[in-house]
Coordinates of C-alpha atoms and ligand atoms in Angstrom, one line a residue:
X213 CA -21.9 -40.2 -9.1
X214 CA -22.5 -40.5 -12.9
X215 CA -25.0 -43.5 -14.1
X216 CA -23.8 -45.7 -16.5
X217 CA -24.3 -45.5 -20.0
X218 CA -27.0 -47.4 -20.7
X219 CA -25.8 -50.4 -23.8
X220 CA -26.5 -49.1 -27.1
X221 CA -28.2 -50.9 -29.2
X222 CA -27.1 -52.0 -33.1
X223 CA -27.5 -49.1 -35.6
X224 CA -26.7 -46.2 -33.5
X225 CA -23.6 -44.3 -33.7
X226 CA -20.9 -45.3 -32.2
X227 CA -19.6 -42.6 -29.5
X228 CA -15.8 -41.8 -29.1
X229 CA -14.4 -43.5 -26.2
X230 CA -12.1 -42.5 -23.5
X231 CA -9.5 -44.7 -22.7
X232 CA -7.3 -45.5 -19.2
X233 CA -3.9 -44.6 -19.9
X234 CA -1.2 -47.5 -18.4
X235 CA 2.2 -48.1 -19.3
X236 CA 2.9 -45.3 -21.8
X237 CA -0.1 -46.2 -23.9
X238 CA -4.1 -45.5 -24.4
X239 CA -5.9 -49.0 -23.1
X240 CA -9.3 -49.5 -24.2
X241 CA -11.2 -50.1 -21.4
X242 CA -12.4 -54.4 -20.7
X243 CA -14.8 -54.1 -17.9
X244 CA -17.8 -53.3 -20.1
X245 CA -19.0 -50.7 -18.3
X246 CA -18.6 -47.0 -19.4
X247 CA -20.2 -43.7 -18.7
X248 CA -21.4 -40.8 -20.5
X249 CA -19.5 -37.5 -21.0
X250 CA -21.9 -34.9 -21.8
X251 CA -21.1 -31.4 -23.6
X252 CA -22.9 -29.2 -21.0
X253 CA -23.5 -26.3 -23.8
X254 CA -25.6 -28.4 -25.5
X255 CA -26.9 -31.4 -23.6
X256 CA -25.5 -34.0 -25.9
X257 CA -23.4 -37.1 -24.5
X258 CA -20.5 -35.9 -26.6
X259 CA -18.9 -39.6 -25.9
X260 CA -18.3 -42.2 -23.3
X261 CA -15.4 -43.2 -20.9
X262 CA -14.5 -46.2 -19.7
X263 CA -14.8 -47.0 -16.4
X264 CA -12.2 -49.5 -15.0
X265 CA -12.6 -53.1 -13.3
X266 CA -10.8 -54.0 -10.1
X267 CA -8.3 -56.0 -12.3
X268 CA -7.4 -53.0 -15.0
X269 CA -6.8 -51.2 -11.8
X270 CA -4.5 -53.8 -10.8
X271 CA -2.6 -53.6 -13.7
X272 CA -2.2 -49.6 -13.5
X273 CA -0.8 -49.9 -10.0
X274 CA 1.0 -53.1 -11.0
X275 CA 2.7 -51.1 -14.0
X276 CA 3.2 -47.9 -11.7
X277 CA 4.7 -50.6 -8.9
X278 CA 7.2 -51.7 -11.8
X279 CA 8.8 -48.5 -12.8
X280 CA 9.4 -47.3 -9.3
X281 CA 12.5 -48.7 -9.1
X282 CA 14.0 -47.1 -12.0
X283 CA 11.9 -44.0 -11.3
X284 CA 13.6 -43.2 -8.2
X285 CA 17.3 -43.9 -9.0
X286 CA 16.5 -41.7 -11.8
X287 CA 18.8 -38.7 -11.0
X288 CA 17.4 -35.3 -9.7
X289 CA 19.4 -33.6 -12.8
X290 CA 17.4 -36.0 -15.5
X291 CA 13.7 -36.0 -13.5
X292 CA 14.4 -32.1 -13.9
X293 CA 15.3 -32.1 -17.4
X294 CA 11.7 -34.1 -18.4
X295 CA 9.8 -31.4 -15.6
X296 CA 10.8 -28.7 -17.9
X297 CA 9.9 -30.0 -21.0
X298 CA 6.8 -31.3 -19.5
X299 CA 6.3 -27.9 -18.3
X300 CA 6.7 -26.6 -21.7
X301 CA 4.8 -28.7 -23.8
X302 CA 1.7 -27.2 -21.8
X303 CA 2.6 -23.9 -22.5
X304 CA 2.8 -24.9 -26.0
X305 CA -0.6 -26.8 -25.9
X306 CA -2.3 -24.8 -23.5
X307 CA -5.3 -24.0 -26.0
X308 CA -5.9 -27.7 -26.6
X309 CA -6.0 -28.5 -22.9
X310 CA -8.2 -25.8 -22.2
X311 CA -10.4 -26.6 -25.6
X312 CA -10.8 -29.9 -23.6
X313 CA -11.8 -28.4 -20.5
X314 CA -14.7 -26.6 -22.3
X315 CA -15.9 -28.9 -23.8
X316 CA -16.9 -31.1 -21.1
X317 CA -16.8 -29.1 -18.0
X318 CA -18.3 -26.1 -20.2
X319 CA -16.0 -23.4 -18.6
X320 CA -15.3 -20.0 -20.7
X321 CA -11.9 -20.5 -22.6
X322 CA -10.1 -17.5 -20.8
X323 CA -11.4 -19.2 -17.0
X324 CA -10.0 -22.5 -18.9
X325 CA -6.8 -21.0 -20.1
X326 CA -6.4 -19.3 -16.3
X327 CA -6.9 -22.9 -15.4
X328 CA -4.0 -24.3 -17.2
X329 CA -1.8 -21.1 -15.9
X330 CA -2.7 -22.2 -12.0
X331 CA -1.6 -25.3 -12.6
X332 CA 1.6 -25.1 -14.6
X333 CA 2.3 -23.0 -11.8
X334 CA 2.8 -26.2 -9.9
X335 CA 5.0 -28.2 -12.3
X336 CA 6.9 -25.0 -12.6
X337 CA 7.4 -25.2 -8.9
X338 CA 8.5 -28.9 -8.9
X339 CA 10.9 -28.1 -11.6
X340 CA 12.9 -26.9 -8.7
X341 CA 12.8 -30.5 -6.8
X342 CA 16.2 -30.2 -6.8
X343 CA 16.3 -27.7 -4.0
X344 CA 12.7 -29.0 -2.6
X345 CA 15.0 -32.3 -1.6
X346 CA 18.0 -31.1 0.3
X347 CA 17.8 -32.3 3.5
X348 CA 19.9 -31.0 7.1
X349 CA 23.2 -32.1 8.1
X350 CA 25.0 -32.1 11.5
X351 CA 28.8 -32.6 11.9
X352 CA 30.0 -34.2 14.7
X353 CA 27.2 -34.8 16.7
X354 CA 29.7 -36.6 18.9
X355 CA 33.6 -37.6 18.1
X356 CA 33.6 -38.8 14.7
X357 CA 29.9 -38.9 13.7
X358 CA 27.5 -36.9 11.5
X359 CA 24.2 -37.2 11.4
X360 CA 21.9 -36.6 8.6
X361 CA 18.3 -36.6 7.1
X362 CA 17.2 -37.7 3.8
X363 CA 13.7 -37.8 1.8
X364 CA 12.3 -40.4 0.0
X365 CA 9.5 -41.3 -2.2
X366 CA 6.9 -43.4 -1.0
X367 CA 6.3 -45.3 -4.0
X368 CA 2.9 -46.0 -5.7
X369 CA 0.8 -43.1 -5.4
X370 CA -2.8 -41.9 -6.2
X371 CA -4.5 -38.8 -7.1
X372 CA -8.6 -38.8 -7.3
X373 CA -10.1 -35.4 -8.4
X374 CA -12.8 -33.6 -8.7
X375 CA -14.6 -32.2 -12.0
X376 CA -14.3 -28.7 -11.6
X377 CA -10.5 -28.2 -12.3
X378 CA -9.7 -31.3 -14.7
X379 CA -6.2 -30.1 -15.7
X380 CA -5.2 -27.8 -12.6
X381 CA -6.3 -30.2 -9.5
X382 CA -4.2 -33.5 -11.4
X383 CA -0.8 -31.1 -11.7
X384 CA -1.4 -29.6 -8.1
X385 CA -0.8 -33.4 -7.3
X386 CA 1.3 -34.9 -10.1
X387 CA 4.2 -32.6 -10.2
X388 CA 5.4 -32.7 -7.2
X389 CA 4.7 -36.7 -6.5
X390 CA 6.7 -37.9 -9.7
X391 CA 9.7 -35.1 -9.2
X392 CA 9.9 -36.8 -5.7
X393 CA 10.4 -39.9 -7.5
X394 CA 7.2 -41.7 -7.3
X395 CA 5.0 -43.3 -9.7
X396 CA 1.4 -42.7 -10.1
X397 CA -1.9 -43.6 -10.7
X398 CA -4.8 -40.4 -11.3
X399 CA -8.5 -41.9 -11.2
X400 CA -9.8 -38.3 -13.0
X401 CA -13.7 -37.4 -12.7
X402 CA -15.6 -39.2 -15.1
X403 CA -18.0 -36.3 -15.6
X404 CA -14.7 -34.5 -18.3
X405 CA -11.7 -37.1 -18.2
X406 CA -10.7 -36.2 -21.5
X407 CA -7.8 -33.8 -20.3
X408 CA -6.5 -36.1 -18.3
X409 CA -5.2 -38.5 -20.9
X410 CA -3.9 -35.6 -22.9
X411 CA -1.5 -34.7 -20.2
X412 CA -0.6 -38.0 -20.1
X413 CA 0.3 -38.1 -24.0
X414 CA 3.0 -34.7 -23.2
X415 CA 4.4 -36.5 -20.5
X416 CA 5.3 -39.0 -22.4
X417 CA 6.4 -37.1 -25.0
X418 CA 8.2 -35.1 -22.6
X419 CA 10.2 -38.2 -21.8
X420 CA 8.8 -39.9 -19.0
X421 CA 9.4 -43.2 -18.6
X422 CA 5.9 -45.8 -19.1
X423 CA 4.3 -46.4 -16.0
X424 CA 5.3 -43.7 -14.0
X425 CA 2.3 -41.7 -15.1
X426 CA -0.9 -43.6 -15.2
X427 CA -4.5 -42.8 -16.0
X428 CA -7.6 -44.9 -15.0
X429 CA -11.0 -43.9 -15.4
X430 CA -14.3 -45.1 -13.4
X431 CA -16.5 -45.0 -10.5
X432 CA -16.7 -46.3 -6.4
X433 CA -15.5 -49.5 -8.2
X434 CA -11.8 -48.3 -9.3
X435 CA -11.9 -45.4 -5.9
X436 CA -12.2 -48.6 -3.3
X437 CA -9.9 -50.8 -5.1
X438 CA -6.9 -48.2 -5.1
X439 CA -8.8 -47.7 -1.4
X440 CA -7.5 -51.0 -0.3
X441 CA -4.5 -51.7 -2.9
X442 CA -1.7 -52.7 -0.5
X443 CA 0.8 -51.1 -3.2
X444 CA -0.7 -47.7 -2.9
X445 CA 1.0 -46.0 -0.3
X446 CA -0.8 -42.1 -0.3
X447 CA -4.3 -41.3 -1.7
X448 CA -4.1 -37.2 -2.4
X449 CA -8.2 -36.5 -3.0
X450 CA -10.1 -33.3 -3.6
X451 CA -13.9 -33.4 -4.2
X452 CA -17.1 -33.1 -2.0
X453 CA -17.0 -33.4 1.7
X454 CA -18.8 -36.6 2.4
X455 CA -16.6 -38.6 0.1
X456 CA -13.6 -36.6 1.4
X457 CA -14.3 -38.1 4.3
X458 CA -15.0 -41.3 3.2
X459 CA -11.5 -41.3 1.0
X460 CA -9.8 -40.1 4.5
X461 CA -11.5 -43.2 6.8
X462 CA -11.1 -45.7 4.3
X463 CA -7.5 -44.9 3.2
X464 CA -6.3 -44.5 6.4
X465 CA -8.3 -47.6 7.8
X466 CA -5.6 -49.5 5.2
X467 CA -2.7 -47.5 6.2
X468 CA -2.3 -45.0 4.0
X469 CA -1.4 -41.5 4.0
X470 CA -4.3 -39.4 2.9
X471 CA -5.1 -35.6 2.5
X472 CA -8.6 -35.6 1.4
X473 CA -10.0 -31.5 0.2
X474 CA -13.8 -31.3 0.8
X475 CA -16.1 -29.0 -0.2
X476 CA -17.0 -25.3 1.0
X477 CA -19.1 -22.0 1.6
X478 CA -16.6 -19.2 1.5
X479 CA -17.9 -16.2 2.9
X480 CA -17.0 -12.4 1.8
X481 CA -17.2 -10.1 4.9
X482 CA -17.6 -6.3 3.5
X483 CA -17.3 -3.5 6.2
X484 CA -18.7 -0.4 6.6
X485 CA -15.6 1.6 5.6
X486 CA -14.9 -0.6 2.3
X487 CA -14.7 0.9 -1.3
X488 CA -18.1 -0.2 -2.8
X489 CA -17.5 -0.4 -6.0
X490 CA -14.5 -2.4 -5.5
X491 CA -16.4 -5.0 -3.1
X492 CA -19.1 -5.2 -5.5
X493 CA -16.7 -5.9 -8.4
X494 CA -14.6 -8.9 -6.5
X495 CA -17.9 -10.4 -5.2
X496 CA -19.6 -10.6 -8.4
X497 CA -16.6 -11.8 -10.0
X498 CA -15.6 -14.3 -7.3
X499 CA -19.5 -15.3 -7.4
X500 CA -20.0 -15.9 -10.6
X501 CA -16.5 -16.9 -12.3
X502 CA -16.9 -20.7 -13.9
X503 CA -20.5 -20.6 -12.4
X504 CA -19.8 -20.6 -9.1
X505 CA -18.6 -24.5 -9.5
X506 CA -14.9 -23.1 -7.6
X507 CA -14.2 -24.6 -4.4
X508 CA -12.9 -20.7 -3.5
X509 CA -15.8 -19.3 -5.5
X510 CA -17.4 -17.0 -2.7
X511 CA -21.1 -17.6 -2.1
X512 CA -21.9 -15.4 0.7
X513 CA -21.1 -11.8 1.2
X514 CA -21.3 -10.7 4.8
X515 CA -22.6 -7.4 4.5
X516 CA -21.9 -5.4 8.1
X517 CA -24.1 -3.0 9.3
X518 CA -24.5 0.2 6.8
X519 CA -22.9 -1.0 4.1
X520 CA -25.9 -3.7 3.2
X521 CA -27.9 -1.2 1.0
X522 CA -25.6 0.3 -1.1
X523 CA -23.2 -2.9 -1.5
X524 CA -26.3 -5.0 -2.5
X525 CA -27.5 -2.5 -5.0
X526 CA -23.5 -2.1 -6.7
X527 CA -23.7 -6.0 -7.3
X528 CA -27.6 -5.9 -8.3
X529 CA -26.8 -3.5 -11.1
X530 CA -23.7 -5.3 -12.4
X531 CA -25.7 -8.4 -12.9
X532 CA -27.3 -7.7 -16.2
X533 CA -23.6 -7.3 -18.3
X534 CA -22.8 -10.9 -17.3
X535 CA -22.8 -12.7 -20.5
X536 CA -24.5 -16.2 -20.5
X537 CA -23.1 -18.7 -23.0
X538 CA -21.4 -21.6 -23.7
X539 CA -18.1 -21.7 -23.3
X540 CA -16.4 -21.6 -27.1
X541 CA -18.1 -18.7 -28.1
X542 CA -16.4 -15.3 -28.0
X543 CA -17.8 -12.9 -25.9
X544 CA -18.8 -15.5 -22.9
X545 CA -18.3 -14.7 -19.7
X546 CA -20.2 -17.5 -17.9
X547 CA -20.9 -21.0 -19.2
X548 CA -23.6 -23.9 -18.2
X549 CA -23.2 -26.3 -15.0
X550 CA -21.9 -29.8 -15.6
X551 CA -24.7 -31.7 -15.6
X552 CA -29.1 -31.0 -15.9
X553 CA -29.4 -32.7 -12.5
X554 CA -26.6 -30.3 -11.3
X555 CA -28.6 -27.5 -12.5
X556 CA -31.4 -28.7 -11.3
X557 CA -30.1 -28.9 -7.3
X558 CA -28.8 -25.5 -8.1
X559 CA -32.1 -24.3 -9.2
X560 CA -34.0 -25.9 -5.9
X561 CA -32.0 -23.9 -3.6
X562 CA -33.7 -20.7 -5.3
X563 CA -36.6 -22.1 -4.2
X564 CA -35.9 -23.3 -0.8
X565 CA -34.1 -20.2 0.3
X566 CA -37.3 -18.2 -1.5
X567 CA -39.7 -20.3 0.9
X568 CA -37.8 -19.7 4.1
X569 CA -38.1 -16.3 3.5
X570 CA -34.8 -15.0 1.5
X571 CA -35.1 -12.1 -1.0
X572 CA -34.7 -13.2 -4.4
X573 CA -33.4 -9.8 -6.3
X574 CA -31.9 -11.8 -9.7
X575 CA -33.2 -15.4 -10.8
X576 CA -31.0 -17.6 -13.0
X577 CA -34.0 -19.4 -14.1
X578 CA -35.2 -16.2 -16.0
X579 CA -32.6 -16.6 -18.4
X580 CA -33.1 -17.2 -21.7
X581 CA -30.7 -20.2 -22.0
X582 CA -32.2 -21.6 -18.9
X583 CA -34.7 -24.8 -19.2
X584 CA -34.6 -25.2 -22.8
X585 CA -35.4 -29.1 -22.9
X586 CA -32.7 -30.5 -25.3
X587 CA -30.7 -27.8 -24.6
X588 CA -27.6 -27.1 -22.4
X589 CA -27.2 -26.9 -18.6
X590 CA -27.6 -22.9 -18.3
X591 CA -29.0 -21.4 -15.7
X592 CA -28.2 -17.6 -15.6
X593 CA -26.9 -16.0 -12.1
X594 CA -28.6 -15.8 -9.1
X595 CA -28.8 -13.4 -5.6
X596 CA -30.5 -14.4 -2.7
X597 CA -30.6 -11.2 -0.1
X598 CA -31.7 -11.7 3.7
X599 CA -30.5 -15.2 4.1
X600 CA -30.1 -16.3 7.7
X601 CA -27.4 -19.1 8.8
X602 CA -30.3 -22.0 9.5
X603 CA -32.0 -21.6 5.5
X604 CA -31.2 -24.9 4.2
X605 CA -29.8 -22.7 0.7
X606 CA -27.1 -21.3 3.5
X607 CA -26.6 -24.7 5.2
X608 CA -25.6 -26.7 1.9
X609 CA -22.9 -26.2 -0.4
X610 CA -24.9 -24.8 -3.4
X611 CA -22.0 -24.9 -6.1
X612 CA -23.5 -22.7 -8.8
X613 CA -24.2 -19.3 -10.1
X614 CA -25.5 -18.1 -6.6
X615 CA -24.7 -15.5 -4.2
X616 CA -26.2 -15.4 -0.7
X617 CA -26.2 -12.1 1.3
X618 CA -26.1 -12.5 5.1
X619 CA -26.8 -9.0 6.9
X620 CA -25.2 -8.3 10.1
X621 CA -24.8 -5.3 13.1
X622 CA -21.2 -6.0 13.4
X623 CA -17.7 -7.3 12.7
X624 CA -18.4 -9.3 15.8
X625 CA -21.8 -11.1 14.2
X626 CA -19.8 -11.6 10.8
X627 CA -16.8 -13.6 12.4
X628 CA -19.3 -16.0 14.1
X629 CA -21.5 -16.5 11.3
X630 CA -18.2 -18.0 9.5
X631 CA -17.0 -19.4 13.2
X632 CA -20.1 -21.3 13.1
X633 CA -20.1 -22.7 9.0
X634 CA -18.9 -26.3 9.2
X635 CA -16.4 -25.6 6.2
X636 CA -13.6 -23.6 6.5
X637 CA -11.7 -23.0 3.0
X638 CA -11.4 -19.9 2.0
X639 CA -12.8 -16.1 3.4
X640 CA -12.2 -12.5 2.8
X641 CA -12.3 -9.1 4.2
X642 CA -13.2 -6.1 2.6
X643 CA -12.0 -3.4 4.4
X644 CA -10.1 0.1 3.9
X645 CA -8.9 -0.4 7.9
X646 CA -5.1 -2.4 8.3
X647 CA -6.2 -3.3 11.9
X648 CA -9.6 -5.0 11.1
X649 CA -8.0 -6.5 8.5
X650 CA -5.1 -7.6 10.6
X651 CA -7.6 -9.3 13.4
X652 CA -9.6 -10.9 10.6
X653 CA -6.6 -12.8 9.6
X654 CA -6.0 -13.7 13.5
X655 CA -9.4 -14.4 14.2
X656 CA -11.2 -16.3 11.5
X657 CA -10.7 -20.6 12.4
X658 CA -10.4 -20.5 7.8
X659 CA -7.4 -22.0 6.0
X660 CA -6.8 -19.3 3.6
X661 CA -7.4 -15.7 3.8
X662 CA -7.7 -12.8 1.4
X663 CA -7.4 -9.0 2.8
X664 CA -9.3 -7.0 -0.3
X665 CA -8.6 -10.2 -2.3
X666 CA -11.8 -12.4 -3.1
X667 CA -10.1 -15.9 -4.1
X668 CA -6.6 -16.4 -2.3
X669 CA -5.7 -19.7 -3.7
X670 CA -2.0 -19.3 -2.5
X671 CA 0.5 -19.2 -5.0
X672 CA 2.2 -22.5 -6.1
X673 CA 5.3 -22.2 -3.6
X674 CA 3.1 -22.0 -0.4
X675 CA 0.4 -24.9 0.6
X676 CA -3.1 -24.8 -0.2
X677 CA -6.1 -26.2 2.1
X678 CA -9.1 -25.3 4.2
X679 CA -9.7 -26.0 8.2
X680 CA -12.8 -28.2 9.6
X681 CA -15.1 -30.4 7.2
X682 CA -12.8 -28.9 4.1
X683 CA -9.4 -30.7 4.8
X684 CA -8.9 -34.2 6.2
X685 CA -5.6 -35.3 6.8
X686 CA -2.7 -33.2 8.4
X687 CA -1.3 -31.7 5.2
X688 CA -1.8 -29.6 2.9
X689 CA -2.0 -30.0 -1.4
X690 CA 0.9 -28.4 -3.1
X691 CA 3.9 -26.4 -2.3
X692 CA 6.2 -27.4 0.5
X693 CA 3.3 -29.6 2.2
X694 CA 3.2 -31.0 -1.2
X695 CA 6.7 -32.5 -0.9
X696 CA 6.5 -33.7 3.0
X697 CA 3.6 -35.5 1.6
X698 CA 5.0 -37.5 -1.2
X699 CA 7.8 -38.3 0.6
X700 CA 9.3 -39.8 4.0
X701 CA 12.1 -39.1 6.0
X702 CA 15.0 -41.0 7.2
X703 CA 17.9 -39.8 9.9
X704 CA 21.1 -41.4 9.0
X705 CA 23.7 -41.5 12.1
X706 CA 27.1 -42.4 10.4
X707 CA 30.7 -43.0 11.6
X708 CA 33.1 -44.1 9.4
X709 CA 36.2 -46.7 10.5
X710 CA 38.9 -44.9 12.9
X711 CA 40.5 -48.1 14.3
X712 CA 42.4 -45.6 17.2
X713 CA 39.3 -44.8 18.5
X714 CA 37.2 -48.0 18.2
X715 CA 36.3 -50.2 21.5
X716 CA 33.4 -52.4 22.9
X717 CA 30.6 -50.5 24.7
X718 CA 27.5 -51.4 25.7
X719 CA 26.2 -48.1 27.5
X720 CA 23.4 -46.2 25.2
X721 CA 25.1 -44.6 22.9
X722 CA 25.8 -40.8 24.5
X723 CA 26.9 -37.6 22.1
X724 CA 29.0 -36.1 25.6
Ligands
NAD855 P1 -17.2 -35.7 -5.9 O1 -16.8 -35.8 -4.5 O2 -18.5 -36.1 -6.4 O3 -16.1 -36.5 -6.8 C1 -14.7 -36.4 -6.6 C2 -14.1 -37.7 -7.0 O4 -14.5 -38.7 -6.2 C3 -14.4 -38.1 -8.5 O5 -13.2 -38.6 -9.1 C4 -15.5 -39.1 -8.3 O6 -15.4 -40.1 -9.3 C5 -15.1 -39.8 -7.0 N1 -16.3 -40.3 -6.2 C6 -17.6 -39.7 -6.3 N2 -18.4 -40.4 -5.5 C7 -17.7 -41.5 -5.0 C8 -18.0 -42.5 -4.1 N3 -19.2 -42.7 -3.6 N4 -17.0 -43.4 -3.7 C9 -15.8 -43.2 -4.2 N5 -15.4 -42.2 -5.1 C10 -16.3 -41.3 -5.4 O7 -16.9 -34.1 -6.3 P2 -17.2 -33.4 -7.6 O8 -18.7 -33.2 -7.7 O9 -16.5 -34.0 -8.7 O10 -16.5 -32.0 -7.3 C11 -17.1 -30.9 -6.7 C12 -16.7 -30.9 -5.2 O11 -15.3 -30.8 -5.1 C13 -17.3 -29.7 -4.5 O12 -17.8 -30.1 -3.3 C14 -16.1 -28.8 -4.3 O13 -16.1 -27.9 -3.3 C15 -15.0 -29.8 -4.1 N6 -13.7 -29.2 -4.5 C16 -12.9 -28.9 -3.4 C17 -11.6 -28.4 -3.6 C18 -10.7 -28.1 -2.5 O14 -9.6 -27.8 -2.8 N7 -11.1 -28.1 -1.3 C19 -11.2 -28.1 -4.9 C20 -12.1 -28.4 -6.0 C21 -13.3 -29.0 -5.7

């Protein structure tokens, strides 16, 4: 987690400052304690955010807590009405939240655009809450009575996310928990909040009423205390796997309903019969897209049997054209890591896998942009041929600009090699053959699946989420899981007054 800035002393400049967002309006953080926000193109601490005591959390859920009521009497027609303009207000501003994005996560501005289009995807889905809500009704389950089911919101809700999708992880959440009529509190990473506040400012010019949308900033210190709030009823989280599971024991230790998303090694599996050129194309792009910091960026091919050679020389050769450099400037295609001692971990695995005897046949830390002392976090893109499933670079979630080649005899081998990966997110098959393709899909224990596509995040309308050490919880983020999540069911059993009919009876009540 990021260190705290350390107090600056009289004379130097003073840094912008990013503030919590509670009841409809920025709040200058009290605690005094903040943390740096670096620009990763260039190294700087571009300026600091505030990170929240136990009490300015209190007063975000507290505010949250007070416009539940209102919030969910709210009709579906109105909570529609300020979905759509919400909706469009990020269309209209898209280049500002993505400007935001590279700045302080350092992604390219088309990958941070495409970021903003994933995620509106989601509030354009909960525009529909209207139709997400209708429950089932059955008439006359016996003489004179109906039976019916209805969902609610749950109240005070949470959302903590991750730093590699600062716009698009917050609106795979947020949509769908405030058009079911709850309020909510995001804790945003600190490593690039600024985004995050500037949703909040369109959702309140889209109308939404103060305190159903709320921002607070911080560390382990604001994550426990909406841990253990007894007014926060779900914790939706998606980061690394340790604190995923971490978020899921502790929230559910305080009855809560949690999904936590961990992290992941997504493997490629490329079969003999696949178009080359085509494989090599996805798993460079896959690979390398926002430096490989994509919980479905794919980080090991599976090569099977012949294919090996020829595959690994296609991605070899397209390695050169990828253009290293930070993220504003036209013309990049890849931009630096988040932070130097994020680049740094990246780096050792190069060197781990190298001593444990993988083939190194492209090294990031050849590029120019790489290790430049003041400079930004770049290191340039990796491939590490001939790993084997016990290399500690295989083992670990490397979450950078490196690809990993396993080689294998079969189709066989290249299902066990991901049977036996502790995450399960995302996979792919490259294949030409409809039946391989069709047993990949019903044999691989992954939660999402592409068949000649390399990163199938599912659309907006289905669910998203991994199996194993990359989901804990039952359901899944977004889409239709999205909306069991945020809300609860109730089963009303109504008769209404037919005095003919009416008598004492004190058998269980029968439907016969
Ligand atoms: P992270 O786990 O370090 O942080 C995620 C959130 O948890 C942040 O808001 C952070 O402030 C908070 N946090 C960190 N340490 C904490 C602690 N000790 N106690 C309480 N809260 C804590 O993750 P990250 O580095 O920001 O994001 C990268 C990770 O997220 C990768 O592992 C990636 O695979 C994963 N990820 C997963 C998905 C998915 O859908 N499965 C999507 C995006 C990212």
């Amino acid at each position: 987690m990021t260190q705290i800035a350390e107090p600056r002393t009289a004379g130097e400049r003073a840094l912008e400052r990013v503030n919590h967002w509670i009841n409809g309006r920025r709040v200058a953080g009290a605690s005094g304690r903040q943390g740096p926000v670096f620009n990763p193109a260039t190294g700087e601490v571009a300026r600091e955010v505030d990170f929240a005591s136990v009490e300015e959390v209190d007063e975000a859920v507290r505010t949250a807590g007070a416009a539940f009521p209102t919030w969910r009497s709210t009709s579906l027609s109105k909570r529609t009405d300020i979905l759509f303009r919400f909706r469009n207000l990020v269309e209209q501003h898209r280049e500002e939240v993505a400007a935001h994005l590279t700045r302080e996560h350092g992604k390219v501005r088309t990958d941070a655009l495409g970021e903003v289009q994933r995620g509106l995807e989601n509030i354009e889905f909960a525009t529909g809450i209207s139709h997400l809500l209708k429950g089932g009704f059955s008439e006359q389950v016996s003489t004179g009575v109906d039976v019916y089911q209805i969902r609610q919101p749950l109240g005070v809700v949470t959302g903590i996310t991750p730093f590699n999708f600062p716009a698009m992880v917050p609106m795979w959440m947020f949509g769908n928990a405030i058009a079911c009529g709850n309020t909510f509190v995001l804790k945003p990473s600190e490593k690039d909040p600024s985004a995050s506040v500037y949703l909040a400012e369109l959702w309140k010019e889209a109308g939404l009423p103060d305190g159903v949308f709320n921002v607070v900033h911080g560390d382990k210190v604001a994550v426990d205390r909406l841990l253990e709030h007894p007014e926060i009823a779900a914790v939706s989280f998606v980061g690394s796997t340790p604190i995923a599971r971490y978020i899921y024991e502790t929230g559910t230790k305080n009855g809560k309903r949690v999904q936590a998303l961990g992290g992941a090694k997504n493997h490629m599996v490329v079969l003999p019969d696949a178009d080359i050129g085509m494989a090599a194309d996805a798993a460079v792009s896959a690979a390398y897209g926002s430096a490989g910091e994509r919980c479905m960026a794919i980080s090991v091919v599976v090569a099977v049997g012949e294919v090996a050679d020829p595959l690994v020389e296609a991605i070899e050769e397209r390695l050169p054209k990828i253009r290293v450099g930070p993220g504003h400037e036209e013309g990049s295609e890849m931009g630096p890591l988040i932070t130097r001692e994020h680049r740094d971990r990246v780096a050792g695995f190069l060197e781990s896998g190298v001593a444990a005897g993988a083939t190194l046949r492209a090294d990031g830390r050849e590029h120019v942009l790489y290790d430049q002392d003041s400079g930004g976090f770049f290191l340039g893109v990796s491939l590490l041929d001939n790993v084997t499933p016990e290399m500690e670079c295989y083992r670990n979630e490397i979450f950078g600009p490196v690809l990993e080649v396993i080689r294998v005899p079969t189709y066989t081998d290249a299902v066990r090699v991901i049977e036996e990966n502790p995450y399960a997110n995302g996979t792919a098959i490259f294949t030409r053959d409809g039946g391989a393709a069709r047993q990949f899909q019903f044999d691989v224990p992954v939660g999402m699946v592409g068949i000649n596509v390399p990163i199938p995040v599912p659309v907006a309308y289905y669910s998203f989420g991994g199996w194993k050490a990359s989901l804990f919880g039952d359901l899944h983020m977004y889409g239709p899981e999205g909306i069991q999540f945020y809300t609860r069911a109730k089963v009303v059993t109504a008769r209404w007054p037919d005095p003919a009919t009416s008598s004492v009876d004190l058998h269980f009540p029968q439907t016969r």
